[in-house]
Structure formats: C-alpha cells, structure tokens
Coordinates of C-alpha atoms and ligand atoms in Angstrom, one line a residue:
M1337 CA 0.0 0.0 0.0
S1338 CA 1.3 3.5 -0.8
Y1339 CA 0.3 6.6 1.1
A1340 CA -0.1 9.9 -0.7
A1341 CA 1.2 13.1 0.9
D1342 CA -1.6 14.6 3.0
P1343 CA -2.0 18.4 2.6
D1344 CA -3.9 18.6 5.9
C1345 CA -1.4 16.6 8.0
L1346 CA 0.1 18.7 10.9
F1347 CA 3.5 17.0 10.8
C1348 CA 3.7 17.3 7.0
K1349 CA 3.1 21.1 7.5
L1350 CA 6.0 21.2 10.0
V1351 CA 8.2 19.3 7.6
R1352 CA 7.4 21.7 4.8
G1353 CA 8.0 24.7 7.1
E1354 CA 4.3 25.9 7.0
V1355 CA 4.0 25.5 10.8
P1356 CA 6.9 26.7 12.9
A1357 CA 9.0 24.1 14.7
D1358 CA 11.9 24.1 17.1
V1359 CA 14.0 21.9 14.8
V1360 CA 16.9 19.9 16.4
H1361 CA 17.9 17.5 13.6
A1362 CA 17.2 16.9 9.9
T1363 CA 18.2 14.5 7.2
D1364 CA 17.1 13.8 3.7
A1365 CA 14.5 11.3 5.1
T1366 CA 13.8 12.6 8.6
F1367 CA 12.9 15.7 10.6
A1368 CA 13.1 16.2 14.4
F1369 CA 11.6 19.0 16.5
R1370 CA 10.7 19.6 20.2
D1371 CA 7.3 18.5 21.3
V1372 CA 5.0 21.4 22.0
Q1373 CA 3.6 19.6 25.1
P1374 CA 6.9 18.2 26.6
Q1375 CA 6.5 15.2 29.0
A1376 CA 10.2 15.3 30.1
P1377 CA 13.0 17.9 30.2
T1378 CA 14.0 16.6 26.7
H1379 CA 11.0 15.6 24.5
V1380 CA 11.7 15.5 20.8
L1381 CA 9.6 14.1 18.0
V1382 CA 11.4 12.4 15.1
V1383 CA 9.3 12.0 12.0
P1384 CA 9.9 10.6 8.4
R1385 CA 9.5 13.3 5.7
R1386 CA 7.3 10.7 4.0
H1387 CA 3.6 10.8 5.0
V1388 CA 2.6 7.4 6.5
P1389 CA 0.2 7.1 9.4
D1390 CA 2.4 5.2 11.8
V1391 CA 5.8 3.5 12.2
A1392 CA 4.4 0.0 11.2
S1393 CA 3.3 1.5 7.9
L1394 CA 6.8 3.1 7.4
V1395 CA 8.4 -0.3 7.9
A1396 CA 6.1 -1.8 5.3
E1397 CA 6.4 1.0 2.8
A1398 CA 10.0 2.1 3.1
P1399 CA 12.0 -0.1 5.5
Q1400 CA 15.2 1.9 4.8
E1401 CA 13.5 5.0 6.0
A1402 CA 12.4 3.3 9.2
V1403 CA 16.1 2.5 9.8
A1404 CA 16.9 6.2 9.1
L1405 CA 14.1 7.2 11.6
F1406 CA 15.7 5.2 14.4
A1407 CA 19.2 6.3 13.5
A1408 CA 18.0 9.9 13.7
A1409 CA 16.4 9.3 17.1
A1410 CA 19.6 7.9 18.4
E1411 CA 21.5 10.9 17.0
V1412 CA 19.1 13.3 18.7
A1413 CA 19.5 11.5 22.0
R1414 CA 23.3 11.7 21.6
Q1415 CA 23.1 15.4 20.8
E1416 CA 20.9 16.0 23.8
G1417 CA 23.4 14.3 26.1
L1418 CA 21.1 11.3 26.6
A1419 CA 23.1 8.4 25.1
A1420 CA 22.9 5.1 27.0
A1421 CA 26.4 5.8 28.5
D1422 CA 25.1 9.2 29.8
G1423 CA 22.0 7.6 31.5
G1424 CA 19.8 6.8 28.6
Y1425 CA 16.4 7.8 27.2
R1426 CA 13.1 6.4 26.2
M1427 CA 11.8 6.0 22.6
V1428 CA 8.0 5.7 22.2
A1429 CA 6.0 5.1 19.1
N1430 CA 2.3 5.3 20.0
T1431 CA 0.5 3.3 17.3
G1432 CA -3.3 3.6 17.0
P1433 CA -6.0 5.2 19.1
A1434 CA -5.8 2.7 21.9
A1435 CA -2.1 3.8 22.4
Q1436 CA -3.2 7.5 22.5
Q1437 CA -1.7 8.2 19.0
S1438 CA -3.1 11.7 18.2
V1439 CA -1.2 12.7 15.1
F1440 CA -1.4 10.1 12.3
H1441 CA 2.0 10.8 10.7
A1442 CA 4.6 8.3 11.9
H1443 CA 6.8 9.6 14.7
V1444 CA 9.0 8.5 17.5
H1445 CA 9.1 10.4 20.8
V1446 CA 12.6 10.7 22.3
L1447 CA 12.2 11.4 26.0
G1448 CA 14.8 12.0 28.7
G1449 CA 16.3 14.1 31.4
R1450 CA 14.3 12.6 34.2
P1451 CA 14.0 9.1 35.7
M1452 CA 11.4 7.0 33.8
T1453 CA 8.9 4.7 35.4
W1454 CA 7.6 1.3 34.2
P1455 CA 5.0 0.3 33.1
P1456 CA 4.0 3.4 31.1
G1457 CA 0.4 4.5 31.6
Ligands
DGP1784 P1 1.1 11.1 19.7 O1 0.1 11.4 20.8 O2 2.0 10.0 20.0 O3 0.4 11.1 18.4 O4 2.0 12.4 19.7 C1 1.8 13.6 19.1 C2 2.6 14.7 19.8 O5 2.6 15.8 18.9 C3 2.1 15.1 21.1 O6 3.0 14.8 22.1 C4 1.9 16.7 21.0 C5 2.7 17.0 19.7 N1 2.2 18.1 19.0 C6 0.9 18.3 18.6 N2 0.8 19.4 17.9 C7 2.1 19.9 17.8 C8 2.6 21.1 17.1 O7 1.9 21.9 16.5 N3 4.0 21.3 17.3 C9 4.8 20.4 18.0 N4 6.1 20.7 18.0 N5 4.3 19.3 18.6 C10 2.9 19.1 18.5

C-alpha cells in the first residue's frame, strides 16, 4: 500500500515549514523537533518526511526510512546528552488510538532528562 502526501497533516506542515517548529535535527529522510507539550525535560519528535500514518506503515512501505528514523532518534539522543552511556532515554511510538496516538503521521518520541517509570500509563 502506498500513502499519498496529506496536505492537511500537521506534521507534513511542520516538515514543509508551513507550521513553525523548534528543529533539532534533519536528514534527507527525517525531521526532528521539540514536542509542544513536553512530558520530560527533553522531548523531541522524530518523523519521516514521507507521510505514512504510523511506524508500522513506514516499515512496510520504506524499511530503509524506518532505519533512518531510528538512527536519527539515536543521534538526537546523543546530541541532547542522553546516550545510554550518559544515563539513557526512552523511545515511544504510539501506534493507533488505543495507544493514544493523536497525530497520524509516523513519529518516535525521544524522552529523557528525568527518571522514567515502568509500566507506562
Ligand atoms: P502522539 O500522541 O504519539 O500522536 O504524539 C503527538 C505529539 O505531537 C504530542 O506529544 C503533541 C505533539 N504536537 C501536537 N501538535 C504539535 C505542534 O503543532 N507542534 C509540535 N512541536 N508538537 C505538536
């Protein structure tokens, strides 16, 4: 299945620069910016430039871009001083409404800078 670019998608608008973003990292395939509702001292969203509704769809449609997404997330964590050797961070990919996904453009949350608890809510 192939997903067309969505002119109404919020994260597509951020990627295109039509909605302002606090950008922390960008590659040919990915774009990363600070979450507007941070849940931790560091809270960055890493998204593919390609419009697909969730990470599972990205793996199915463009697996090399899913690898690029996780590589970008790891690089963001390193940039933010959160690499595993520095204490670590959490990556979250809410997938579907039961998981509280609210923006249906694939994204990974990179969260850190405070102790994390388990299980997540
Ligand atoms: P999720 O619930 O997993 O779909 O995460 C979507 C996140 O997007 C949520 O943590 C809030 C964030 N968000 C929503 N609108 C905006 C926006 O306009 N700018 C930024 N930077 N983040 C946004």
